[in-house]
Amino acid sequence: MKTDKLIDAIGNIDDRFIEEAHKTKERKRFSLSWPTVRNVAVAFGCFLLAVTLLPNMFSHASSANKSDSAGGAYYDGYYTEGMNGGASGYKPSYEASTSYVSDEEATYAAEPGSGNYSNAYDSPTPEPAEPDLVTANKKMIVRANMTAETQGLDETITKLVTQVSAFGGYVQKSSTYDAGSARVYEATYRIPADKYQAFLDSIQDAGNTVSYFEETEDITNTYTDIEARLNSLKAQEERVTELYKQADSIEDLMNIEERLSDLRYEIEYYEAQIRNYDLLVAYSTLTISVRETKVYTPTSTSFLTRLKNAFANGWHNCLDNIGDFLIDFVYNIWTILFLAVLGYVGYRVYRRIRNKRNG
Amino acid sequence: MEDLKIIELYWNRDEEAIRETQNKYGNYCYSIAYNILYNNEDAQEIVNDTCKATWDAIPPAHPQNLSTFIGKITRNLSINRLRYLKADKRGGGEVALSFDELEGCIADTQSIHEDQDNSELTESIDRFLATLKQEQRQMFVCRYWYFDPIEEIAVRFNCSDSKVKMSLKRTREKLKAHLIKEGVINENR
């Protein structure tokens, strides 16, 4: 009863006190409370930790043949596209890779393994018929992508470059960079088409192939069309040149010269195309990416083996991630300190302003 | 619509005044009622009752501050409703906690004079509130007039729950000392 009386009395206090307190309710939506800041900071910290640690963990746990101690994110694109051969030791043949012929004539039968997406794990290995793109009198452009891993990147690079030179090829471009926990070498090689298979054989022991994708484009028809068009233009050019010699008026000469100029422009254009195609056909293109790793990707599909490998690789992965995290933290320590000081000063200023405002 | 115009509508007995009050102060009244009753339907009913009570009160009243005038009506109606619903068995909700806190402040050793006029008590509390720092006063009013939860007050004042509790405790002790000093409550009774 006494409390009721007090509550009733408080209910009738001066309006200005009620209004003054009500203003704090309006302030609520703009204020940044310490609990909120603290919760947001903790959540952000957890998020950063998760972003740093979890992706690699999940990528390794999800599939044993995808596990890679040097961080799986790099290989994700290949895996999800199902192009991963995952073979141990390099198998640069059609049956160990995914291969197809992109061709306006759809000449699948002409290529071994073409049109059939095979995988080293799940399909028997037929004896490959060595494709002879040059002698078959077909114009074929071979392009391939390879991802591999090695335990000694420098030796692998040396070996690869040596083999490229030995087979008469050249390095179109190359780069080496540090991808966090591992170094990665990326390069595009141009290898004479007739020596391409031999070249692939020669680099078998340079590292462990994780995936290999090869595409063969048959440009025979296009090439033949261009050749025919070029011959026709050349014949026209000869005839027009004859006419030029026989012309007797200035007007005729002008017209014939204009026509000759057009013809020669077209001829040059088609000749350039032919040269470009010749180069593409003569030299196969191999884009290779080699990642340095401590443990090779496992090759067995047995569940227990995969489990064992996942466990072992997971440990390496964990150590790598912790190392990466520490390195990233130390790398950003000055930024973190600066932001912390800035935040602290800002908080103190805000408190001071708020206290002044509240009297 | 401005408060003065709404009051003018009340004085002209124009029912538009009730609609305008609902629009402008409906949420405000609802939040006060809900803090006390902790029930959506009851709170909504109190908002409607507040409009009716305001219609009855103006005229003759001519409030200087319409929002607090309406707020007080809502608060009184809500507390009366709570007393009716719960009798002496007060249930959960902030109002019950606030009652307990205030009870702890004066119940054990003091009692309010039985014949104490409520307006005198209110005036004494007004004088007490005027002596407080703004933040303490705001916390006190938020807690014991609006019956806001401690957590909400802490968020609003950018501090921890424990700081709010401590501030309220000190204010209650000061209030007790003030009421004893002014002879509103007896000591050792």
XYZ file of C-alpha atoms in Angstrom:
548
model
C 0.000 0.000 0.000
C 2.843 2.326 0.914
C 4.577 1.509 -2.328
C 1.361 2.045 -4.251
C 1.151 5.491 -2.780
C 4.713 6.197 -3.762
C 4.103 4.888 -7.283
C 1.013 7.054 -7.573
C 2.954 10.052 -6.331
C 5.713 9.431 -8.857
C 3.002 9.183 -11.514
C 2.119 12.821 -10.898
C 5.595 14.327 -10.953
C 6.309 17.465 -12.901
C 5.797 17.235 -16.657
C 9.282 18.493 -17.404
C 10.849 15.457 -15.741
C 8.637 13.114 -17.731
C 9.411 14.899 -20.946
C 13.107 14.989 -20.169
C 13.145 11.218 -19.656
C 11.094 10.671 -22.774
C 13.786 12.376 -24.837
C 16.140 9.542 -23.965
C 13.761 7.161 -25.718
C 14.113 9.147 -28.910
C 17.859 9.152 -28.476
C 17.892 5.387 -28.316
C 17.727 4.738 -32.004
C 20.786 6.914 -32.687
C 22.940 5.823 -29.816
C 25.693 3.297 -30.141
C 25.776 1.485 -26.864
C 28.834 -0.173 -25.440
C 27.125 -3.596 -25.292
C 26.238 -3.205 -28.959
C 29.766 -2.181 -29.875
C 31.139 -5.047 -27.818
C 28.805 -7.583 -29.409
C 29.508 -6.315 -32.897
C 33.252 -6.423 -32.226
C 33.059 -9.990 -30.922
C 30.892 -11.059 -33.847
C 33.268 -9.399 -36.296
C 36.238 -11.103 -34.661
C 34.534 -14.489 -34.904
C 33.655 -13.777 -38.507
C 37.258 -12.903 -39.349
C 38.471 -16.034 -37.611
C 35.927 -18.146 -39.439
C 36.738 -16.577 -42.778
C 40.411 -17.249 -42.192
C 40.164 -20.776 -40.893
C 37.006 -22.424 -42.101
C 37.117 -22.357 -45.917
C 40.223 -24.484 -46.068
C 38.972 -26.842 -43.373
C 35.739 -27.479 -45.208
C 37.407 -27.825 -48.556
C 39.626 -30.539 -47.118
C 36.992 -32.338 -45.163
C 34.514 -32.467 -48.000
C 36.478 -34.682 -50.292
C 39.639 -36.599 -49.832
C 40.721 -36.398 -53.408
C 40.247 -32.701 -53.197
C 42.327 -32.303 -50.091
C 45.360 -30.187 -50.411
C 47.523 -29.064 -47.575
C 48.335 -25.821 -49.279
C 44.799 -24.500 -49.315
C 41.965 -25.833 -51.407
C 40.434 -22.600 -52.547
C 42.793 -22.336 -55.443
C 41.638 -25.599 -56.979
C 37.958 -25.170 -56.388
C 37.086 -24.078 -59.876
C 38.569 -27.174 -61.348
C 36.964 -29.529 -58.901
C 33.520 -28.140 -59.246
C 33.770 -28.325 -62.958
C 34.582 -31.975 -62.636
C 37.759 -31.804 -64.565
C 39.950 -33.160 -61.863
C 41.825 -36.253 -62.813
C 43.425 -36.464 -59.414
C 45.954 -38.918 -60.732
C 49.180 -39.512 -58.968
C 52.030 -39.073 -61.294
C 51.469 -37.331 -64.489
C 49.318 -39.121 -67.086
C 49.268 -36.801 -70.008
C 47.173 -38.981 -72.197
C 43.627 -38.617 -73.415
C 42.172 -41.220 -71.134
C 43.557 -39.527 -68.034
C 42.082 -36.243 -69.012
C 38.850 -34.790 -70.127
C 39.082 -34.227 -73.794
C 36.755 -33.301 -76.587
C 36.892 -31.966 -80.079
C 35.172 -28.733 -80.830
C 34.461 -28.997 -84.476
C 31.961 -27.710 -86.938
C 31.954 -31.157 -88.540
C 31.638 -32.929 -85.198
C 34.350 -35.408 -86.046
C 34.332 -37.079 -82.666
C 35.277 -40.470 -84.006
C 38.511 -39.140 -85.396
C 39.881 -38.446 -81.907
C 40.575 -41.048 -79.270
C 38.592 -40.386 -76.153
C 36.916 -37.429 -77.719
C 33.339 -36.704 -76.744
C 33.729 -38.998 -73.775
C 34.356 -37.326 -70.459
C 36.461 -39.928 -68.769
C 38.194 -39.943 -65.457
C 41.259 -41.794 -64.304
C 39.368 -43.140 -61.302
C 36.184 -44.446 -62.750
C 36.926 -45.635 -66.216
C 39.152 -48.360 -67.555
C 42.107 -47.047 -69.444
C 41.933 -47.915 -73.104
C 45.184 -47.963 -74.969
C 45.291 -44.519 -76.494
C 45.823 -44.095 -80.146
C 48.474 -41.454 -80.419
C 46.857 -38.639 -82.322
C 48.935 -37.429 -85.172
C 47.435 -34.071 -85.914
C 49.907 -33.052 -88.542
C 50.163 -36.183 -90.609
C 46.421 -36.670 -90.514
C 46.337 -33.603 -92.750
C 43.925 -32.005 -90.429
C 44.275 -28.606 -88.934
C 43.958 -29.074 -85.216
C 44.530 -26.523 -82.448
C 45.351 -28.162 -79.155
C 44.890 -26.213 -75.954
C 45.338 -27.703 -72.503
C 45.170 -26.651 -68.871
C 47.013 -28.450 -66.168
C 47.155 -27.991 -62.429
C 49.830 -29.809 -60.535
C 51.590 -29.776 -57.227
C 55.150 -30.243 -56.218
C 57.243 -30.455 -53.105
C 60.070 -28.493 -54.685
C 58.832 -25.646 -56.836
C 62.195 -24.327 -57.997
C 63.341 -27.721 -59.260
C 60.019 -28.240 -61.011
C 60.202 -24.877 -62.754
C 63.750 -25.581 -63.887
C 62.747 -28.975 -65.215
C 59.686 -27.648 -67.026
C 61.536 -24.782 -68.686
C 64.386 -27.086 -69.689
C 61.970 -29.529 -71.279
C 60.133 -26.745 -73.090
C 63.399 -25.624 -74.665
C 64.494 -29.182 -75.397
C 61.333 -29.839 -77.408
C 61.686 -26.660 -79.403
C 58.921 -24.811 -77.615
C 58.912 -21.513 -75.823
C 57.473 -19.897 -72.735
C 54.795 -17.430 -73.771
C 54.342 -16.065 -70.259
C 55.102 -17.111 -66.722
C 54.766 -15.864 -63.196
C 55.493 -17.026 -59.676
C 53.655 -15.642 -56.694
C 53.048 -16.324 -53.059
C 49.490 -17.537 -52.451
C 49.551 -17.304 -48.680
C 50.805 -20.607 -47.397
C 52.368 -21.742 -50.665
C 54.094 -20.471 -53.765
C 52.421 -20.920 -57.125
C 53.966 -20.990 -60.563
C 51.787 -20.222 -63.550
C 52.926 -20.343 -67.145
C 51.764 -20.698 -70.717
C 53.928 -22.899 -72.916
C 53.855 -23.217 -76.685
C 55.080 -26.642 -77.759
C 55.452 -27.887 -81.345
C 52.293 -29.912 -81.980
C 54.115 -32.971 -83.232
C 56.176 -33.105 -80.029
C 53.418 -32.223 -77.620
C 52.694 -35.734 -76.396
C 56.401 -36.446 -76.011
C 56.752 -33.255 -74.043
C 53.929 -34.256 -71.700
C 55.587 -37.640 -71.191
C 58.851 -35.953 -70.365
C 57.394 -33.866 -67.543
C 55.583 -36.751 -65.868
C 57.892 -36.800 -62.901
C 58.059 -33.044 -62.487
C 55.192 -33.087 -60.007
C 51.833 -34.553 -59.103
C 49.063 -33.732 -61.542
C 45.876 -32.664 -59.848
C 43.845 -31.975 -62.952
C 44.301 -31.938 -66.681
C 41.949 -30.569 -69.273
C 42.568 -30.677 -72.993
C 40.580 -29.217 -75.828
C 41.200 -29.886 -79.484
C 39.653 -27.577 -82.012
C 39.355 -28.784 -85.581
C 39.690 -25.798 -87.873
C 40.174 -27.800 -91.087
C 37.007 -26.513 -92.695
C 37.611 -22.927 -91.730
C 41.204 -23.191 -92.839
C 40.229 -24.753 -96.194
C 37.611 -22.057 -96.756
C 40.143 -19.341 -96.107
C 42.665 -21.009 -98.398
C 40.066 -21.295 -101.166
C 39.034 -17.707 -100.688
C 42.685 -16.643 -100.770
C 43.376 -18.576 -103.980
C 40.333 -17.073 -105.568
C 41.433 -13.581 -104.581
C 44.907 -14.198 -105.924
C 43.470 -15.390 -109.228
C 41.330 -12.287 -109.348
C 44.368 -10.182 -108.586
C 46.233 -11.729 -111.535
C 43.347 -11.067 -113.900
C 42.939 -7.502 -112.695
C 46.685 -6.947 -113.078
C 46.421 -8.122 -116.694
C 43.526 -5.740 -117.258
C 45.580 -2.955 -115.691
C 48.280 -3.492 -118.271
C 45.776 -3.332 -121.096
C 43.890 -0.280 -119.849
C 44.078 2.756 -122.130
C 42.125 5.432 -120.373
C 42.801 7.235 -117.108
C 39.344 6.419 -115.782
C 39.844 2.679 -116.389
C 43.244 2.837 -114.724
C 41.758 4.548 -111.685
C 38.959 1.988 -111.349
C 41.284 -0.963 -111.806
C 43.746 0.439 -109.262
C 40.981 0.835 -106.726
C 39.850 -2.739 -107.282
C 43.451 -3.979 -107.016
C 43.878 -2.135 -103.738
C 40.738 -3.769 -102.306
C 41.869 -7.194 -103.483
C 45.312 -6.805 -101.954
C 43.838 -5.672 -98.664
C 41.606 -8.744 -98.556
C 44.492 -11.007 -99.540
C 46.656 -9.614 -96.740
C 43.853 -10.059 -94.296
C 43.341 -13.714 -95.187
C 47.076 -14.387 -95.325
C 47.395 -13.042 -91.810
C 44.608 -15.361 -90.692
C 46.315 -18.301 -92.338
C 49.605 -17.432 -90.645
C 47.858 -17.131 -87.317
C 46.148 -20.498 -87.767
C 49.399 -22.086 -88.888
C 51.069 -20.898 -85.720
C 48.235 -22.127 -83.524
C 48.221 -25.494 -85.260
C 51.977 -25.847 -85.269
C 52.316 -25.029 -81.571
C 50.045 -26.521 -78.951
C 49.261 -24.310 -75.974
C 49.649 -25.625 -72.449
C 48.647 -23.459 -69.496
C 50.110 -24.881 -66.361
C 49.738 -24.009 -62.718
C 51.988 -25.637 -60.174
C 51.476 -25.204 -56.465
C 54.060 -25.985 -53.865
C 52.752 -28.388 -51.235
C 53.929 -30.502 -48.367
C 51.680 -33.495 -49.005
C 50.523 -34.688 -52.392
C 46.860 -35.096 -53.192
C 45.936 -38.723 -52.451
C 45.100 -41.047 -55.286
C 43.157 -43.836 -53.620
C 39.382 -43.770 -53.638
C 39.041 -46.114 -50.687
C 36.941 -44.491 -47.992
C 39.286 -45.412 -45.168
C 42.309 -44.167 -47.046
C 40.523 -40.975 -47.866
C 39.562 -40.620 -44.237
C 43.124 -41.229 -43.134
C 44.464 -38.757 -45.653
C 41.839 -36.204 -44.731
C 42.866 -36.498 -41.105
C 46.572 -36.184 -41.868
C 46.091 -33.364 -44.352
C 43.687 -31.658 -42.003
C 46.441 -31.406 -39.422
C 48.841 -29.849 -41.925
C 46.064 -27.585 -43.068
C 45.338 -26.550 -39.510
C 48.991 -25.676 -38.879
C 49.130 -23.766 -42.156
C 46.016 -21.820 -41.330
C 47.201 -20.936 -37.868
C 50.503 -19.834 -39.363
C 48.694 -17.792 -41.998
C 46.485 -16.226 -39.387
C 49.431 -15.226 -37.227
C 51.287 -13.849 -40.211
C 48.248 -11.881 -41.344
C 47.765 -10.590 -37.828
C 51.370 -9.454 -37.481
C 51.258 -8.019 -40.990
C 48.237 -5.907 -40.049
C 49.358 -5.122 -36.499
C 50.052 -1.434 -37.227
C 46.696 -0.970 -38.874
C 44.975 -2.729 -35.985
C 46.846 -0.607 -33.433
C 46.073 2.565 -35.337
C 42.380 1.708 -35.567
C 42.307 0.722 -31.899
C 43.845 4.056 -30.832
C 41.512 5.922 -33.178
C 38.522 4.034 -31.814
C 39.569 4.676 -28.220
C 40.065 8.409 -28.819
C 36.735 8.564 -30.646
C 35.024 6.785 -27.774
C 36.525 9.143 -25.185
C 35.502 12.188 -27.219
C 32.012 10.772 -27.626
C 31.769 10.146 -23.874
C 32.930 13.662 -23.115
C 30.404 15.209 -25.510
C 27.650 13.028 -24.128
C 28.489 13.872 -20.547
C 28.539 17.599 -21.348
C 25.211 17.315 -23.105
C 23.708 15.449 -20.171
C 25.073 18.038 -17.744
C -0.981 18.184 -36.038
C 0.343 20.437 -33.312
C -0.683 19.808 -29.723
C -2.374 23.194 -29.396
C -4.646 22.429 -32.344
C -5.508 19.023 -30.912
C -6.383 20.638 -27.583
C -8.477 23.181 -29.448
C -10.342 20.318 -31.141
C -11.046 18.828 -27.716
C -12.359 22.157 -26.509
C -14.563 22.383 -29.595
C -15.768 18.851 -28.846
C -14.619 17.756 -32.271
C -14.158 13.971 -32.469
C -11.306 14.521 -34.860
C -9.297 15.231 -31.691
C -9.504 11.558 -30.676
C -8.288 10.381 -34.087
C -5.398 12.847 -34.018
C -4.478 11.776 -30.508
C -4.539 8.140 -31.581
C -2.330 8.933 -34.560
C 0.163 11.036 -32.692
C 0.300 9.431 -29.276
C -1.069 5.948 -29.905
C 2.356 4.271 -29.885
C 3.546 6.355 -26.955
C 0.549 5.368 -24.864
C 0.807 1.779 -25.971
C 4.457 1.539 -24.899
C 3.624 2.910 -21.431
C 0.651 0.583 -21.028
C 2.530 -2.435 -22.321
C 5.445 -1.814 -19.944
C 2.998 -1.993 -17.069
C 0.553 -4.673 -18.207
C 2.710 -6.866 -20.395
C -0.312 -7.781 -22.444
C -1.062 -6.678 -25.977
C -4.848 -6.642 -25.705
C -4.881 -4.918 -22.330
C -2.403 -2.335 -23.553
C -4.504 -1.670 -26.649
C -7.604 -1.327 -24.491
C -5.822 1.126 -22.230
C -4.899 3.233 -25.283
C -8.590 3.434 -26.187
C -9.516 4.185 -22.589
C -6.881 6.916 -22.524
C -8.504 8.613 -25.516
C -11.874 8.449 -23.828
C -10.440 9.725 -20.531
C -8.700 12.562 -22.359
C -11.994 13.429 -24.078
C -13.626 13.597 -20.631
C -10.778 15.572 -19.078
C -10.492 18.297 -21.751
C -12.313 20.527 -21.059
C -12.132 21.621 -18.306
C -8.414 20.810 -18.272
C -6.131 22.822 -20.511
C -2.815 20.918 -20.411
C 0.383 22.798 -21.063
C 1.995 19.616 -22.293
C -0.347 17.224 -24.040
C 2.074 14.307 -24.297
C 2.793 14.099 -20.556
C -0.863 14.766 -19.787
C -1.884 11.798 -21.919
C 1.066 9.772 -20.611
C -0.044 10.296 -17.037
C -3.578 9.226 -17.862
C -2.258 6.102 -19.563
C 0.031 5.294 -16.668
C -2.711 5.741 -14.062
C -5.196 3.698 -16.058
C -2.636 0.947 -16.590
C -1.682 0.754 -12.928
C -5.343 0.687 -11.937
C -5.942 -2.079 -14.454
C -2.976 -3.977 -13.098
C -4.247 -3.650 -9.541
C -7.647 -4.842 -10.649
C -6.247 -7.806 -12.553
C -3.683 -8.931 -10.063
C -5.033 -7.594 -6.792
C -2.182 -8.241 -4.378
C -0.686 -11.035 -6.461
C 1.477 -9.001 -8.762
C 2.803 -11.053 -11.567
C 5.867 -10.548 -13.745
C 6.757 -7.514 -15.776
C 8.797 -4.435 -15.139
C 6.188 -2.772 -13.000
C 6.327 -5.605 -10.473
C 10.106 -5.340 -10.315
C 9.878 -1.580 -9.932
C 7.384 -2.015 -7.129
C 9.760 -4.399 -5.408
C 12.663 -1.995 -5.765
C 10.693 0.890 -4.286
C 9.292 -1.343 -1.594
C 12.828 -2.299 -0.600
C 13.549 1.388 -0.335
C 10.919 2.305 2.245
C 9.127 -0.745 3.555
C 11.380 -2.200 6.205
C 11.881 0.594 8.604
C 9.782 3.428 7.366
C 6.226 4.042 6.477
C 4.517 6.848 4.676
C 2.266 8.889 6.910
C -1.190 7.438 6.604
C -2.686 10.852 6.336
C -0.037 12.068 3.938
C -1.556 13.995 1.062
C -0.551 12.495 -2.260
C 0.083 15.911 -3.774
C 2.457 16.783 -0.946
C 4.331 13.566 -1.578
C 4.501 14.376 -5.290
C 5.786 17.869 -4.575
C 8.434 16.446 -2.296
C 9.505 14.013 -5.009
C 9.585 16.892 -7.515
C 11.892 18.818 -5.252
C 14.057 15.752 -4.848
C 14.246 15.118 -8.563
C 15.276 18.706 -9.153
C 18.374 18.136 -6.995
C 19.550 15.150 -9.020
C 21.945 15.147 -11.920
C 20.168 14.943 -15.249
C 21.291 11.399 -16.042
C 20.298 10.057 -12.632
C 16.953 11.806 -12.861
C 16.293 10.475 -16.344
C 17.153 6.945 -15.279
C 14.875 7.252 -12.257
C 11.941 8.527 -14.295
C 12.499 5.959 -17.047
C 12.438 3.215 -14.471
C 9.675 4.333 -12.100
C 7.458 6.408 -14.326
C 7.781 4.608 -17.677
C 8.681 1.252 -16.087
C 11.341 0.657 -18.716
C 13.461 -2.507 -18.346
C 16.959 -2.059 -16.916
C 18.528 -3.436 -20.104
C 16.726 -0.909 -22.256
C 17.781 1.968 -20.031
C 21.397 0.732 -20.151
C 21.324 0.717 -23.947
C 19.794 4.170 -24.007
C 22.380 5.592 -21.636
C 25.298 3.797 -23.228
C 26.346 1.972 -20.115
C 26.146 -1.438 -18.490
C 23.148 -2.896 -16.692
C 25.035 -2.898 -13.404
C 25.726 0.813 -13.685
C 22.001 1.500 -14.129
C 21.156 -0.705 -11.162
C 23.749 1.023 -9.024
C 22.545 4.468 -10.057
C 18.926 3.559 -9.283
C 19.905 2.102 -5.920
C 21.740 5.275 -4.918
C 18.846 7.411 -6.099
C 16.396 5.359 -4.050
C 18.600 5.752 -0.973
C 18.801 9.483 -1.574
C 15.044 9.596 -2.035
C 14.542 7.798 1.256
C 16.837 10.229 3.043
C 15.050 13.148 1.385
C 11.599 11.901 2.353
C 12.707 11.329 5.955
C 14.277 14.768 6.048
C 11.084 16.371 4.797
C 9.033 14.342 7.242
C 7.083 12.548 4.574
C 7.979 9.147 5.962
C 8.706 8.082 9.486
C 11.892 6.423 10.541
C 12.013 3.278 12.689
C 8.389 2.559 12.636
